[in-house]
PDB file of C-alpha atoms in Angstrom:
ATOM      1  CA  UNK A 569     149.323 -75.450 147.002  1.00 68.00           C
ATOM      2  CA  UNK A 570     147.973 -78.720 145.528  1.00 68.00           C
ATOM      3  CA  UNK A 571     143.967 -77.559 147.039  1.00 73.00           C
ATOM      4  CA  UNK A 572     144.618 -74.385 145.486  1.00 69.00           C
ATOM      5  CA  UNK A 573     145.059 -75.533 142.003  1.00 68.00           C
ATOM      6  CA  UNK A 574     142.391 -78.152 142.339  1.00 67.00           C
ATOM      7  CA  UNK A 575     140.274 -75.042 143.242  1.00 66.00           C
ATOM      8  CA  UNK A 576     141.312 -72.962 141.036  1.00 64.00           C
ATOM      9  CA  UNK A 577     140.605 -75.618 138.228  1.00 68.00           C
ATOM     10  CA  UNK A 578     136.732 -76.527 139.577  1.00 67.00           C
ATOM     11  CA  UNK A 579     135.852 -72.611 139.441  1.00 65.00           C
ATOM     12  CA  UNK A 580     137.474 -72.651 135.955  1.00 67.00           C
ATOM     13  CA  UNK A 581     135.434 -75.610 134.501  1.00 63.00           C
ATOM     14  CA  UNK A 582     132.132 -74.642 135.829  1.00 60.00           C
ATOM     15  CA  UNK A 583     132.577 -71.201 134.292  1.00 59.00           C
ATOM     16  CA  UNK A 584     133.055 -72.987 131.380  1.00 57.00           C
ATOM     17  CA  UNK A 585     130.245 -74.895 131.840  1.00 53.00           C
ATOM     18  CA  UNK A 586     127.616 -72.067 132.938  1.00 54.00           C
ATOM     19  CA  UNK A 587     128.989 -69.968 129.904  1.00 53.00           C
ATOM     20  CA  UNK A 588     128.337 -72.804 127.507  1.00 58.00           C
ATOM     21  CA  UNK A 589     124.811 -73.188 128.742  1.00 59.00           C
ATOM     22  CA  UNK A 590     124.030 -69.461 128.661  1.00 68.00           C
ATOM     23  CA  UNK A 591     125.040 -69.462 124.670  1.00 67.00           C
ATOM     24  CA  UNK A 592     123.232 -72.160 124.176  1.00 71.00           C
ATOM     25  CA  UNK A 593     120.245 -70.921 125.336  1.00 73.00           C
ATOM     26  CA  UNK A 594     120.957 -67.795 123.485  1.00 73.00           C
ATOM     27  CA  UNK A 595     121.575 -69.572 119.884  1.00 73.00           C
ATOM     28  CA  UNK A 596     118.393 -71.542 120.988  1.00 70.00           C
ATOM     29  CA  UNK A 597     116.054 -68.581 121.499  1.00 69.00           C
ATOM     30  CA  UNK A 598     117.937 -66.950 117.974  1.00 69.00           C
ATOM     31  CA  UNK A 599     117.138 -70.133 116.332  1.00 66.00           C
ATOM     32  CA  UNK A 600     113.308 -70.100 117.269  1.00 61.00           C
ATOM     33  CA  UNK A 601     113.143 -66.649 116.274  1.00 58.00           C
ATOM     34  CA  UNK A 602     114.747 -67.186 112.746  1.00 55.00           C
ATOM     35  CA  UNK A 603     112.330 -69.961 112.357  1.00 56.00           C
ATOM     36  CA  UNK A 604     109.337 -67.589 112.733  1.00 50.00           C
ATOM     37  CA  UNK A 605     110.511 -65.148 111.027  1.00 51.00           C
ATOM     38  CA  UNK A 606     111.364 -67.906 107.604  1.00 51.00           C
ATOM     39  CA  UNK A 607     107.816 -69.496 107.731  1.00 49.00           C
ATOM     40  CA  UNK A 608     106.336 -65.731 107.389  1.00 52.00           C
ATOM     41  CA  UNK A 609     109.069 -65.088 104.727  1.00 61.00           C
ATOM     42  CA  UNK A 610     108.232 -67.917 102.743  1.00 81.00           C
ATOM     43  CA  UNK A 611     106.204 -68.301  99.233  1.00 89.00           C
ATOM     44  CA  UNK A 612     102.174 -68.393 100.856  1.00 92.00           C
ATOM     45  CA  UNK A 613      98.364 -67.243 100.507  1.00 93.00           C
ATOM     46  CA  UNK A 614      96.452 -65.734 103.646  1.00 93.00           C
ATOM     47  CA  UNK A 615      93.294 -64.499 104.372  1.00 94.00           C
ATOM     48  CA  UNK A 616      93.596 -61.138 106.287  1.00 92.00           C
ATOM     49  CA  UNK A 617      91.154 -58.669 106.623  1.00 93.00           C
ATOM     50  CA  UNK A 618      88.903 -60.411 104.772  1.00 92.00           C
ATOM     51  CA  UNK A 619      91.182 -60.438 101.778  1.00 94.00           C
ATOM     52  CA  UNK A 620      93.141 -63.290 100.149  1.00 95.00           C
ATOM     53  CA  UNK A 621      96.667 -62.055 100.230  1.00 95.00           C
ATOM     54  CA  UNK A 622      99.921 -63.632  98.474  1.00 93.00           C
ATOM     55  CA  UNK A 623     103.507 -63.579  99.449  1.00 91.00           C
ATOM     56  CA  UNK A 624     105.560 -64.108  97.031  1.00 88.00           C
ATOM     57  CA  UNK A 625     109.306 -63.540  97.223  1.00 86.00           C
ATOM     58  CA  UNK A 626     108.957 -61.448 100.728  1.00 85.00           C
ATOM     59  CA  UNK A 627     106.476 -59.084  98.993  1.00 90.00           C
ATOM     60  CA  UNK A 628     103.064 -59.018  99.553  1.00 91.00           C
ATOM     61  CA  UNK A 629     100.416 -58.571  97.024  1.00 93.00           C
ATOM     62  CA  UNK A 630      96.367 -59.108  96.553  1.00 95.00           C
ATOM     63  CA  UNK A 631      95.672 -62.342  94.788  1.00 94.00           C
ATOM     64  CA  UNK A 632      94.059 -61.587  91.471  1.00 93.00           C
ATOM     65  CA  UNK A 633      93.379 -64.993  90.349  1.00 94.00           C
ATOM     66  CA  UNK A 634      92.830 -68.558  91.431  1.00 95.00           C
ATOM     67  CA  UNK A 635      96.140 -70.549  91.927  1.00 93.00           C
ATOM     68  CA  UNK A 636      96.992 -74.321  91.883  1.00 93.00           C
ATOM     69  CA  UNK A 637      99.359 -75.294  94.793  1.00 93.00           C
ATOM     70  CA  UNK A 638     102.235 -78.585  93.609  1.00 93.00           C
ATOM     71  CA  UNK A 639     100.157 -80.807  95.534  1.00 93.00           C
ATOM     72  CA  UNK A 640      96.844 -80.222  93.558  1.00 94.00           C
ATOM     73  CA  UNK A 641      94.817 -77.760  96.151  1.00 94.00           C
ATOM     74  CA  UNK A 642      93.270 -75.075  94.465  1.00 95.00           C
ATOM     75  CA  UNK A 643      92.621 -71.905  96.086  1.00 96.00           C
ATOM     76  CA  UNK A 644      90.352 -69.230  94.729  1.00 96.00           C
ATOM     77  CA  UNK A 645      89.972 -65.615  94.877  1.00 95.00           C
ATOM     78  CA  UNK A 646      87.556 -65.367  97.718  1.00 95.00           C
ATOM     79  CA  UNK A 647      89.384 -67.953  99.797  1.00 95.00           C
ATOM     80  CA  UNK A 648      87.353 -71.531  98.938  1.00 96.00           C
ATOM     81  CA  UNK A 649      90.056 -73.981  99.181  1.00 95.00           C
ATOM     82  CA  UNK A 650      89.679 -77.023  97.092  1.00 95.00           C
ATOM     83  CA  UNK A 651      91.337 -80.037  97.945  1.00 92.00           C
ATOM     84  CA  UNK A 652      92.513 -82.476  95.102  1.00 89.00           C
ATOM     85  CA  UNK A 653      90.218 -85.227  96.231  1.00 92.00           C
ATOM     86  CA  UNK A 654      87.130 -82.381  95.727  1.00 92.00           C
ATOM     87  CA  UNK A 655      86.883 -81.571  99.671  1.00 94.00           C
ATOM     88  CA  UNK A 656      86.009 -77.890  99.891  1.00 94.00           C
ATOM     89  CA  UNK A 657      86.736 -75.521 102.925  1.00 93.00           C
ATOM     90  CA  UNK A 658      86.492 -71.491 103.178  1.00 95.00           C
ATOM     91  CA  UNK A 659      89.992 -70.109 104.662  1.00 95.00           C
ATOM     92  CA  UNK A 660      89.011 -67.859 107.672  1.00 94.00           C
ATOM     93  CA  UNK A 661      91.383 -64.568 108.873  1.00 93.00           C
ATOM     94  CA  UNK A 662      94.991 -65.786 109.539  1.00 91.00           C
ATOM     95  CA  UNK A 663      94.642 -68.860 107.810  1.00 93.00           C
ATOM     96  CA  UNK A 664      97.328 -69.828 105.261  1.00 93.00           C
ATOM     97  CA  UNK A 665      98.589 -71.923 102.731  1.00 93.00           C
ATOM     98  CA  UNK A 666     101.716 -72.435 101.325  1.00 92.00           C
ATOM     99  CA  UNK A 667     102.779 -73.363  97.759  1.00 91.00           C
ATOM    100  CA  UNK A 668     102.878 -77.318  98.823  1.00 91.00           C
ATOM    101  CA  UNK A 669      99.119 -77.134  99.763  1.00 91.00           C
ATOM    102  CA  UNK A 670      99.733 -77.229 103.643  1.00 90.00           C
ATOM    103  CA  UNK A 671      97.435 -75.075 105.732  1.00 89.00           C
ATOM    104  CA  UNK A 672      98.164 -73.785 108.918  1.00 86.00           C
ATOM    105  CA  UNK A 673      96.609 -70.708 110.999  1.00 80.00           C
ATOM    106  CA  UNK A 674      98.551 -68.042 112.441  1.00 67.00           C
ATOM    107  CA  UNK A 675      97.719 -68.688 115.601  1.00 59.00           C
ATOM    108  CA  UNK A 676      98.826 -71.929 115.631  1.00 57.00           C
ATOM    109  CA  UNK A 677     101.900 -71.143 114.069  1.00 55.00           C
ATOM    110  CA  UNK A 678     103.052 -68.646 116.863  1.00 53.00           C
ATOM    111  CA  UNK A 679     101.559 -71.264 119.865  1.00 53.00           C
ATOM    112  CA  UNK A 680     104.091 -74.262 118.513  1.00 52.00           C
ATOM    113  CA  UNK A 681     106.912 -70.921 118.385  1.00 50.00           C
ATOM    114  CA  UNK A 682     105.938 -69.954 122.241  1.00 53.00           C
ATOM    115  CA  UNK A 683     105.589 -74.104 122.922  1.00 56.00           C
ATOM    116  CA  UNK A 684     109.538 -74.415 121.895  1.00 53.00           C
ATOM    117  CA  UNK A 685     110.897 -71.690 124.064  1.00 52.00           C
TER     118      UNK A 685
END
């Protein structure tokens, strides 16, 4: 009787321990996705299609006029970038920016998404 309960226990905590794991891996996987889906939500400027593009609260709109990010970078119509210490770039397709001045590229983005599954 006593192997029985001692069995019976055992099965019962590593249930409880595969179950734990499999949510886990579950809010994990939600966790990434929300993450992805926040940074594309987010107040930014891209280049696609050619075209210097603006999100601003979730909508998407053409940019119509040069804009001044809180950390100085200016970013014009036609995608020149201009840092605050004068350094000058050209934003290429699925490049963006976001309203601090940080750059990223979509690409990159999605590989560090892929990297934390």
């Amino acid at each position: 009787m006593k192997k029985l309960v001692f069995v019976c226990a055992a099965f019962a905590c590593c249930f409880g321990a595969f179950a734990q794991d499999e949510k886990m891996q579950q809010d994990k996987m939600q966790q990434e996705k929300s993450m992805q889906h926040s940074n594309m939500k987010k107040d930014h400027i891209m280049m696609k299609n050619s075209k210097m593009m603006m999100m601003k609260d979730g909508k998407t709109m053409m940019m119509d006029q040069e804009m001044t990010m809180s950390n100085g970078t200016m970013v014009s119509v036609d995608g020149k970038v201009t840092m605050k210490n004068g350094k000058t770039m050209m934003m290429k397709n699925g490049d963006m920016i976001d309203m601090g001045g940080m750059m990223t590229h979509k690409k990159k983005m999605m590989k560090k998404a892929s990297k934390m599954k």
